[in-house]
Coordinates of C-alpha atoms in Angstrom, one line a residue:
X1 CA 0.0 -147.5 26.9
X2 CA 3.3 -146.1 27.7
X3 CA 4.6 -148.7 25.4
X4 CA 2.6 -148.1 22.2
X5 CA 3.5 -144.3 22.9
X6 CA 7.2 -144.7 23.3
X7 CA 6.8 -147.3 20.0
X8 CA 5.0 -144.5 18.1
X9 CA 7.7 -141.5 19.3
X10 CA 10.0 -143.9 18.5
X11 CA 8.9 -144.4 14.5
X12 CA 7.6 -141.1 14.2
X13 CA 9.9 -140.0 11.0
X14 CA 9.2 -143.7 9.4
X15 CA 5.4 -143.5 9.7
X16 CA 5.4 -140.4 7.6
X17 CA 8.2 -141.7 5.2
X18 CA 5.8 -144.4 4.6
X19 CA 3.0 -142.4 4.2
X20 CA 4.9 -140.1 1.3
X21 CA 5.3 -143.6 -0.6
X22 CA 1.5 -143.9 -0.1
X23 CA 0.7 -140.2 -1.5
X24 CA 3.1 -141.3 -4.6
X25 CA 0.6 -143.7 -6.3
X26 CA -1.7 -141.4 -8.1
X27 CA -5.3 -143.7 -7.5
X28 CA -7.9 -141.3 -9.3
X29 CA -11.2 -143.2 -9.0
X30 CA -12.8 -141.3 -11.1
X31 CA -10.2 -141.5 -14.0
X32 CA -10.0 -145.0 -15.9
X33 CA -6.5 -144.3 -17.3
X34 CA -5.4 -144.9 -13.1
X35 CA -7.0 -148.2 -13.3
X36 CA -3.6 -149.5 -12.8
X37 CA -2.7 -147.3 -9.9
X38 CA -6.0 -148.2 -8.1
X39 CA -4.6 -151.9 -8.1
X40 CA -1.2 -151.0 -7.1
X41 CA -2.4 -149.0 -4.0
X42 CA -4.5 -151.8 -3.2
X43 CA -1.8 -154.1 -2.9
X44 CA 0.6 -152.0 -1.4
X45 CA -1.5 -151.4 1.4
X46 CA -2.7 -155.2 1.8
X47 CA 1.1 -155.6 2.3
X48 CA 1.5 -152.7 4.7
X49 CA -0.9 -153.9 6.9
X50 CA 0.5 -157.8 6.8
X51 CA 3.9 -155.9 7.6
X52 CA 1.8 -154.2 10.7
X53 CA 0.6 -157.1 12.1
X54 CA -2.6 -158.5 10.3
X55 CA -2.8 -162.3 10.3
X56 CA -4.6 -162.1 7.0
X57 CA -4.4 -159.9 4.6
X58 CA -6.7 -159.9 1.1
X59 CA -7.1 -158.1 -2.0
X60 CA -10.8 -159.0 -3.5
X61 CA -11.5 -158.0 -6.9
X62 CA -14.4 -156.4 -7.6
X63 CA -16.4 -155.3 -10.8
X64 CA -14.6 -152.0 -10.2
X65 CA -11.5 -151.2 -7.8
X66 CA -10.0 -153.5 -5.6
X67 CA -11.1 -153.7 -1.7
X68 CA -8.4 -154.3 1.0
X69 CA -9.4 -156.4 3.5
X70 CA -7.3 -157.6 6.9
X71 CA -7.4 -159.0 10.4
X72 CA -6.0 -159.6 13.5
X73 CA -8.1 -162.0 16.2
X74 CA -6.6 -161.8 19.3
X75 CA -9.5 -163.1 21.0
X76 CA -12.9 -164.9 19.5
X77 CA -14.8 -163.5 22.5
X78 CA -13.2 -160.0 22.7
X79 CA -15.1 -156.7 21.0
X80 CA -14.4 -156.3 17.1
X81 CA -13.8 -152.7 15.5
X82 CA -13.7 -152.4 12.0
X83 CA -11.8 -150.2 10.5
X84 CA -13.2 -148.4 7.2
X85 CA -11.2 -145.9 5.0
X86 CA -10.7 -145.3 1.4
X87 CA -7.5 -145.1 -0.6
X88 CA -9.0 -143.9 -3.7
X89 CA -8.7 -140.2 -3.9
X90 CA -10.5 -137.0 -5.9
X91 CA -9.0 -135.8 -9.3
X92 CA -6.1 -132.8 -9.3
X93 CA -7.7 -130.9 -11.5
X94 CA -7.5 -127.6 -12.0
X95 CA -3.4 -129.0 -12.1
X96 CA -2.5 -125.2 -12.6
X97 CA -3.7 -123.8 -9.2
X98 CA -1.4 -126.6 -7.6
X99 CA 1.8 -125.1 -5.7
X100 CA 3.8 -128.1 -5.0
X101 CA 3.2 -131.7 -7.3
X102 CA -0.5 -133.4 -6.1
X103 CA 2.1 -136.4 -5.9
X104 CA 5.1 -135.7 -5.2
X105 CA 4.5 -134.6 -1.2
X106 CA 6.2 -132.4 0.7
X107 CA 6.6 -130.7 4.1
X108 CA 6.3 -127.5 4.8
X109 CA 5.0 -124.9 7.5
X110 CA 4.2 -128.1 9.5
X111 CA 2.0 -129.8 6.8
X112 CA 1.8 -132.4 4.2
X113 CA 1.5 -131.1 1.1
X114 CA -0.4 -133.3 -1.9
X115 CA -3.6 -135.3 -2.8
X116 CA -4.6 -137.6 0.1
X117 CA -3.0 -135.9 2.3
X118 CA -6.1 -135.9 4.5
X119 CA -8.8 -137.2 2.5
X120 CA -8.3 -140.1 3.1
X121 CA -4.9 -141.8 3.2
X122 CA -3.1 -139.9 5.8
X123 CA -6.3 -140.5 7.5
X124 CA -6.3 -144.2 6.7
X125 CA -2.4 -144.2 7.6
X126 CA -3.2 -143.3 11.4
X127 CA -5.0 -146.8 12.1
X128 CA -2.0 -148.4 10.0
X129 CA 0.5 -146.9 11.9
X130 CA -1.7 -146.9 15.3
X131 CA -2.5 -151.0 14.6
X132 CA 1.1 -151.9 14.2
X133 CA 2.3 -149.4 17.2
X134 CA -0.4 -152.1 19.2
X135 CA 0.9 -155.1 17.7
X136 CA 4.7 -154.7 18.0
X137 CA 3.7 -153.6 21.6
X138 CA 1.3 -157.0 22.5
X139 CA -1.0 -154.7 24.0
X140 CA -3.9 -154.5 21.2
X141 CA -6.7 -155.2 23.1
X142 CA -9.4 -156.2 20.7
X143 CA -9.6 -157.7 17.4
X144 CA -9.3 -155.4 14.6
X145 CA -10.6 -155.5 10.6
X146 CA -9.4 -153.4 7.5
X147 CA -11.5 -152.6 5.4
X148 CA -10.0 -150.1 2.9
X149 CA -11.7 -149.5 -0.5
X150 CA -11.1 -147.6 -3.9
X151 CA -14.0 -146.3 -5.3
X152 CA -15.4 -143.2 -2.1
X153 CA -14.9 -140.3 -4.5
X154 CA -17.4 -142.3 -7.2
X155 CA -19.7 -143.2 -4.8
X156 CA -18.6 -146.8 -3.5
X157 CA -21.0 -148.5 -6.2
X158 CA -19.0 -151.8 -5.4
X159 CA -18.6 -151.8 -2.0
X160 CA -22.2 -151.9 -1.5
X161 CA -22.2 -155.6 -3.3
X162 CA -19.2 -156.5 -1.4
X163 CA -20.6 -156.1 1.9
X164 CA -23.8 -158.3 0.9
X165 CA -21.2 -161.2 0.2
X166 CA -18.8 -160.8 3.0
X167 CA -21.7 -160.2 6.1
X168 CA -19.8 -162.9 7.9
X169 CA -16.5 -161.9 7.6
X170 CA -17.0 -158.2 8.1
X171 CA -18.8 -158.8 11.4
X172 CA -17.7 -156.7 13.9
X173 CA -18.7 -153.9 17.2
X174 CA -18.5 -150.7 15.6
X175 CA -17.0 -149.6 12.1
X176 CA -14.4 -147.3 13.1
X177 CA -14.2 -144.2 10.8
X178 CA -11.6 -141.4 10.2
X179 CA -12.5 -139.9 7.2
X180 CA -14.4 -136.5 8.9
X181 CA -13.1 -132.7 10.8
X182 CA -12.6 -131.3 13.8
X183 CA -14.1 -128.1 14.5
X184 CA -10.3 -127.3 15.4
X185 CA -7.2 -128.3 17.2
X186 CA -8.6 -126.4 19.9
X187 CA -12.0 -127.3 20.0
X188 CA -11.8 -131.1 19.5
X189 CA -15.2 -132.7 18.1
X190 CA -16.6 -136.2 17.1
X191 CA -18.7 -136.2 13.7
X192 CA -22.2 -136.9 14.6
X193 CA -24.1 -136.7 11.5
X194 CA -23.3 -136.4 7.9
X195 CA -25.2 -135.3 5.6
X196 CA -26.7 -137.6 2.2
X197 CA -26.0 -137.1 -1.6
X198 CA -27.6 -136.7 -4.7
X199 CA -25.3 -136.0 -7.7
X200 CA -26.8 -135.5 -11.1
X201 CA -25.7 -134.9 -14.5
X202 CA -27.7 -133.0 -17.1
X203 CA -27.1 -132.2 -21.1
X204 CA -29.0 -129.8 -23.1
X205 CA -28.9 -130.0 -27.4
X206 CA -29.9 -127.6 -28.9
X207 CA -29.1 -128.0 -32.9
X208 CA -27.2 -130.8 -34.2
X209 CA -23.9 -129.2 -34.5
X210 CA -22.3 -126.4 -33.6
X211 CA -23.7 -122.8 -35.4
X212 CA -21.7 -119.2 -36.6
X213 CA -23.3 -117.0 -33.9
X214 CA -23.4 -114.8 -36.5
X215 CA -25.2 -116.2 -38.7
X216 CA -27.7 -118.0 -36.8
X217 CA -27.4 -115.9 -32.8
X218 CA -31.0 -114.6 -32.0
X219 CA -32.9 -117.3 -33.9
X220 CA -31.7 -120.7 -32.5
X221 CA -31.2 -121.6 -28.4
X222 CA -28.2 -121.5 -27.1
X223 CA -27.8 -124.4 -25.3
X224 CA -25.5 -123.0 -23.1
X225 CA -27.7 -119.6 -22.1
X226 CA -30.4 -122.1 -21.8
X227 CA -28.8 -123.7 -19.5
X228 CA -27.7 -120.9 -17.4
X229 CA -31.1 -120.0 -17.2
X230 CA -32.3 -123.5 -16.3
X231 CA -29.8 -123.6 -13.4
X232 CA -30.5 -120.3 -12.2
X233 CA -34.0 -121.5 -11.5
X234 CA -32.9 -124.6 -9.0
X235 CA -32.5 -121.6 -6.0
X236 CA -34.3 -118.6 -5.0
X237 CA -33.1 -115.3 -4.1
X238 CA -33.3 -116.8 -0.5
X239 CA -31.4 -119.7 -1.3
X240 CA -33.7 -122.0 -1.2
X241 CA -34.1 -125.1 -3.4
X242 CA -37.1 -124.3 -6.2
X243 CA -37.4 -128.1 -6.8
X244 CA -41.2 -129.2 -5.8
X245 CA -41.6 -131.1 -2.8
X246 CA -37.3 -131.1 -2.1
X247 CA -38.4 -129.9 1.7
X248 CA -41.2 -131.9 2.2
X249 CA -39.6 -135.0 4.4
X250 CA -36.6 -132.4 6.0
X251 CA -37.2 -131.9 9.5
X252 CA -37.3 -128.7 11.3
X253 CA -34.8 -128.3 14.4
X254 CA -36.9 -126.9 17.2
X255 CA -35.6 -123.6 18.5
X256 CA -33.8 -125.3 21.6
X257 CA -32.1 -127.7 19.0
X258 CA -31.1 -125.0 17.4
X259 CA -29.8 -122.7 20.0
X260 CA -28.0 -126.3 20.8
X261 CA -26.4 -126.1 18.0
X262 CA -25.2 -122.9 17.4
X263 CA -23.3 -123.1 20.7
X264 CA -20.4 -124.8 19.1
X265 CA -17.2 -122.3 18.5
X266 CA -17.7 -120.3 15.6
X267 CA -16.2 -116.5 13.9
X268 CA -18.1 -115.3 11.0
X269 CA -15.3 -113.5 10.3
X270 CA -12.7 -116.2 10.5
X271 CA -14.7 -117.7 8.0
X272 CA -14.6 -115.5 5.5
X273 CA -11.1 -114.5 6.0
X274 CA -10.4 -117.7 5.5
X275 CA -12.1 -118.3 2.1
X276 CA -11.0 -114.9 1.4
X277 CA -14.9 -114.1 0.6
X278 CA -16.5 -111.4 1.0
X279 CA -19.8 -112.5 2.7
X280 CA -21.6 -115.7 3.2
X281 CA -24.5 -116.8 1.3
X282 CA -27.2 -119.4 1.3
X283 CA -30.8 -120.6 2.8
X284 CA -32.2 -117.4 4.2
X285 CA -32.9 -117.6 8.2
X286 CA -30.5 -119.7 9.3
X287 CA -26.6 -119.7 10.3
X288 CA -23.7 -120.3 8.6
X289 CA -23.4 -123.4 11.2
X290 CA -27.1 -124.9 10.3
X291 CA -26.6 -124.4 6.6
X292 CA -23.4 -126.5 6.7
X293 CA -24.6 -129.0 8.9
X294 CA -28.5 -129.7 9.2
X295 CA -29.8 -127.7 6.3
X296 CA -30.3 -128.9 2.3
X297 CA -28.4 -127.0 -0.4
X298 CA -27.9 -127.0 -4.1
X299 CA -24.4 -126.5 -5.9
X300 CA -23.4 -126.8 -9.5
X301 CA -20.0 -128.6 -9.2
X302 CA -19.1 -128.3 -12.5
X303 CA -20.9 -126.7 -16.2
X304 CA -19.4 -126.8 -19.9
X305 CA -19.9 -125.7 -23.5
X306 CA -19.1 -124.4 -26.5
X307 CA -15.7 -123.2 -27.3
X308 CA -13.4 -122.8 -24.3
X309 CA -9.9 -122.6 -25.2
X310 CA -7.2 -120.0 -25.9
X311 CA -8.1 -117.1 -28.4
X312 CA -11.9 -116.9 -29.7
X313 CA -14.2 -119.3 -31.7
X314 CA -17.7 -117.5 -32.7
X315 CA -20.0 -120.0 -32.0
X316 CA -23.4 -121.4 -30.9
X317 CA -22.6 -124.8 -29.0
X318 CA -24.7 -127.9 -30.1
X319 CA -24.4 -129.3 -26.6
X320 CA -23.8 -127.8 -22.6
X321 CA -23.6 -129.9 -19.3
X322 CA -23.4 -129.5 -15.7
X323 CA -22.7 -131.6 -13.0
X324 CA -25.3 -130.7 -9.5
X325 CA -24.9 -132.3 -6.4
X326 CA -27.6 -131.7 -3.7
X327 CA -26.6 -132.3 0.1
X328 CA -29.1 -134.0 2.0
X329 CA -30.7 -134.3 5.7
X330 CA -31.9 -136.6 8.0
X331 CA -35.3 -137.8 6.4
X332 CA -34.6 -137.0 3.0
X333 CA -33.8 -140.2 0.2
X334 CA -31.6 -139.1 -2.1
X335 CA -33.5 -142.0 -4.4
X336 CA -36.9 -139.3 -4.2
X337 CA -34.7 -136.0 -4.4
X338 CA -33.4 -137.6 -7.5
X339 CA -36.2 -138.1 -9.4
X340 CA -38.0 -134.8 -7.7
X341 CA -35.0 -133.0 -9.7
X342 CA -35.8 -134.5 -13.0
X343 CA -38.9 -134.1 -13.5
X344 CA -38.7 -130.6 -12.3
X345 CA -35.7 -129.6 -15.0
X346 CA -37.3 -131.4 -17.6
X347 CA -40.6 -129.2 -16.7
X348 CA -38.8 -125.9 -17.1
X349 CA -36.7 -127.1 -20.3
X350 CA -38.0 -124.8 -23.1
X351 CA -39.3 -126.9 -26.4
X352 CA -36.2 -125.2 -28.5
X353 CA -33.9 -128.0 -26.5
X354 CA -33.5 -131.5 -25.8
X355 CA -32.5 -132.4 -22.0
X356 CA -30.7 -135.3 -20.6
X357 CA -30.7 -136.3 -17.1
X358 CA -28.6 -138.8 -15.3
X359 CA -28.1 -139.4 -11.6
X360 CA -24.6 -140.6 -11.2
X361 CA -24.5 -141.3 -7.8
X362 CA -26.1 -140.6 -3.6
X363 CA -26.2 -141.7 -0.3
X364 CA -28.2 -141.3 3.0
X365 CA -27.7 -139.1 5.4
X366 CA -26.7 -140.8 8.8
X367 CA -27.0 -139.7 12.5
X368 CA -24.7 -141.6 14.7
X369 CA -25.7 -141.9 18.6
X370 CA -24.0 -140.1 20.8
X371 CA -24.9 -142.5 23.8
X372 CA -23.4 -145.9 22.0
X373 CA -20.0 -147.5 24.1
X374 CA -17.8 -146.4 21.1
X375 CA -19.0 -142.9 21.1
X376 CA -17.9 -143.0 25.0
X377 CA -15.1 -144.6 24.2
X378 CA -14.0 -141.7 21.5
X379 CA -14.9 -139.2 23.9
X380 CA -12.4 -140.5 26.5
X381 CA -9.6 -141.4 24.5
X382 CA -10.0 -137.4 22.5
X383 CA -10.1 -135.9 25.9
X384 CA -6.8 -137.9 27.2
X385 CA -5.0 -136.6 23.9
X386 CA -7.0 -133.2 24.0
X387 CA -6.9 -132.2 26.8
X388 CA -10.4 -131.3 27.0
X389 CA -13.9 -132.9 25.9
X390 CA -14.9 -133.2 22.5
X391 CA -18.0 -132.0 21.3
X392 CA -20.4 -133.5 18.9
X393 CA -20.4 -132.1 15.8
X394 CA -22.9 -132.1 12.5
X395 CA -20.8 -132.4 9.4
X396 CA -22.5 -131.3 6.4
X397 CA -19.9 -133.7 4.2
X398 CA -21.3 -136.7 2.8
X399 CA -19.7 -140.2 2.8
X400 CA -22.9 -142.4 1.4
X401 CA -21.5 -145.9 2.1
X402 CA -21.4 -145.2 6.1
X403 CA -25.4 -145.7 5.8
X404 CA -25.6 -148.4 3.8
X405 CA -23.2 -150.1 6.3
X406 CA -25.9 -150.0 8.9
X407 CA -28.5 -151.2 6.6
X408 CA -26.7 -153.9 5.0
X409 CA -24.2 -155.3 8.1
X410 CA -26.3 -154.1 10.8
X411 CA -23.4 -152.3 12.5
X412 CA -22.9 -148.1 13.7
X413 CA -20.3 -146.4 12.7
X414 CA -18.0 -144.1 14.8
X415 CA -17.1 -141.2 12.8
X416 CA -14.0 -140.4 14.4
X417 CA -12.0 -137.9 12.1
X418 CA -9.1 -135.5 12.7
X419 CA -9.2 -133.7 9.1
X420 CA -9.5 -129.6 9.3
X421 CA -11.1 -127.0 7.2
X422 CA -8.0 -125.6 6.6
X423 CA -6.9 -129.2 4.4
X424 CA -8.7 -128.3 1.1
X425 CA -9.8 -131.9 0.8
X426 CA -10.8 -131.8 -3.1
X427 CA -9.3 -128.9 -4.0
X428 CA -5.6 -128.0 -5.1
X429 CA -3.1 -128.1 -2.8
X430 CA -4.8 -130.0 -0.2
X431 CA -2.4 -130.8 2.9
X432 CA -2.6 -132.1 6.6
X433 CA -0.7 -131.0 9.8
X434 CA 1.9 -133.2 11.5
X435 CA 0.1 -132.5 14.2
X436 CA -3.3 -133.6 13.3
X437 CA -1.3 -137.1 11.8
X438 CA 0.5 -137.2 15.3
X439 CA -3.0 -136.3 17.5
X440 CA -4.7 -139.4 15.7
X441 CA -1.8 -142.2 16.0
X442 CA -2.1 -141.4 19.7
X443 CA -5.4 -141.4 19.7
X444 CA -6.5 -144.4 18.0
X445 CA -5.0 -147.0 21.0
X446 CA -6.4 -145.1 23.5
X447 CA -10.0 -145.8 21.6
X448 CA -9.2 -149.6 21.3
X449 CA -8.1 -149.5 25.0
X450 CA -11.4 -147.9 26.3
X451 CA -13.9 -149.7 24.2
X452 CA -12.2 -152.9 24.9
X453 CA -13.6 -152.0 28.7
X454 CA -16.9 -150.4 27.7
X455 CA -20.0 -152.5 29.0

């Protein structure tokens, strides 16, 4: 290994020049006009990774964005890791609270600064960098798979079909993940559970055009109070979810699970400082840590209406929307909690409105073992770069394709991630350290080296 580490001191400044041409190519999933830029980052990578050290490389249509696909075989009868990542990446918006250009990266105060950053192409970028570190080296000691796609932030609704059709060719060990946090550069971890997805859209019309709210406020429904009201209802006073049956599959952690749990390193106060909050909020009875990690929640991600733009405009909106994601646990389908939220807003939805709902997108939760060879292997290789042992960790982050790999190619996933809370993944001026980018290129061969020798 002192090879690969001398190759990736060595390359250091390069790997992160690379990288900034990577961050450059704006590939907004959820925004047709970057239709173009999704295939342009999907072919720039296909020819990164031939330019690693991939034997094949392959861009496959699909009915949406472009997967990336590539290989190297060193040996038919030697352990296969596939490597899964997404270059597709979540929109800038709001542009104004961005400091720097979402793509235009920079460095500073020892970070990356711009969209992807972490989440997930300087992610992705480690195994890139870490795979050709192996192969310039000869000392890869496994075969290895890409698998990089462009639709994560939407929900993978293609990738699903695409790993029905390709079963043979995306055979492999273990599915090899970095797209998950650390508890902290301190307190290394390995991401042991996600948790699933439900994301809905509703609409409520109230008259058929917009209204003077003089002339007609206090006699028609405002869609948008409506609304308000309607969302308001989803959570209690004690946080919890109103929806009928929503708890009835979730499984409750016994108290040694949960004093298990909690023993992970946490400050309240950090916390807040952090967010720069005043005081935590959510399911009543239960830590910050459990209602992040193994606990359901609720969260309007976005609501609109009426008349929202510089200066004043007196009216009554025909039409308001929100966008509500629900975070799921172990036991719950996001399939039931889907249609459990419908018919419960359409059964509190006053007669004076007409209510739309649409589930855009959702996912499983998924519980990876902590006693598989890869897991080991993780450990290990963490603790060699560490210094000390990670611990397993509950994320309460959802990546929904990472269970329908198990279902549809039979294979686990390692969940092997070196993001921070401090990265603002989604949100303006997201960034990653030089440090996490440097922990995870070391990393990574250590992995391939140890699971290559797991029994």
């Amino acid at each position: 290994m002192d090879k690969v580490k001398s190759y990736i001191e060595a390359n250091k400044e390069r790997f992160i020049s690379e990288l900034f041409d990577l961050l450059r190519i704006p590939s907004i999933s959820a925004q047709s006009e970057h239709k173009p830029d999704m295939t342009r980052c999907a072919e720039w990578l296909a020819a990164a990774l031939a330019k690693a050290g991939a034997d094949r490389t392959e861009v496959f249509p699909t009915e949406g964005n472009p997967v990336v696909y590539a290989e190297k075989i060193v040996d038919p009868k030697a352990k296969t890791v596939l490597v899964y990542g997404h270059y597709d990446g979540m929109t800038v918006d709001p542009r104004g609270e961005w400091r720097t250009e979402p793509f235009e990266p920079v460095i500073k105060d020892g970070r990356i600064w711009g969209r992807g950053a972490d989440d997930d192409k300087g992610q992705l970028w480690m195994h890139a960098k870490a795979f050709e570190a192996m192969c310039a080296t000869e000392s890869l000691p496994c075969n290895v798979k890409f698998m990089l796609e462009g639709e994560e932030e939407i929900g993978s609704p293609s990738l699903y079909k695409f790993c029905e059709q390709n079963k043979k060719m995306l055979k492999a060990d273990i599915i090899l993940v970095s797209d998950t946090s650390m508890i902290s550069m301190q307190t290394p971890s390995i991401t042991c559970g996600l948790r699933g997805l439900a994301y809905m859209e509703v609409e409520v019309t109230g008259p058929d055009k917009d209204l003077h709210s003089g002339l007609f406020g206090g006699a028609v429904a405002n869609p948008a109070n409506v609304l308000t009201r309607l969302v308001a209802q989803l959570v209690d006073k004690d946080g919890r979810v109103t929806i009928p049956g929503f708890y009835d599959d979730v499984r409750e952690l016994t108290p040694a699970e949960r004093k298990a749990f909690n023993k992970a390193p946490f400050s309240l106060a950090a916390y807040k400082k952090s967010l720069s909050i005043g005081d935590v909020e959510g399911e009543a009875g239960y830590t910050t840590l459990e209602r992040t990690g193994v606990r359901p929640s609720l969260d309007v991600n976005g609501i609109w209406g009426g008349y929202t733009e510089e200066g004043t405009k007196t009216v009554i909106p025909s039409k308001a929307s929100a966008k509500i994601s629900m975070r799921l646990v172990p036991n719950q389908d996001y399939r039931k909690i889907s249609r459990l939220f419908e018919r419960y807003f359409r059964s509190i939805a006053p007669k004076s409105v007409k209510v739309k709902v649409k589930s855009l997108h959702g996912g499983m939760p998924y519980v990876a073992p902590t006693d598989m060879p890869a897991y080991k292997a993780a450990q290990k290789a963490i603790a060699e770069t560490f210094g000390k042992k990670p611990l397993p960790f509950y994320s309460g982050g959802s990546i929904p394709i990472i269970s329908g790999f198990e279902s549809i190619l039979g294979i686990k996933s390692l969940l092997m991630g070196f993001g921070l809370a401090e990265d603002a993944i989604h949100s303006p001026n997201e960034s990653y350290g030089l440090e996490q980018f440097d922990r995870g290129v070391e990393t990574i061969p250590l992995f391939y080296r140890y699971f290559a020798a797991e029994k």
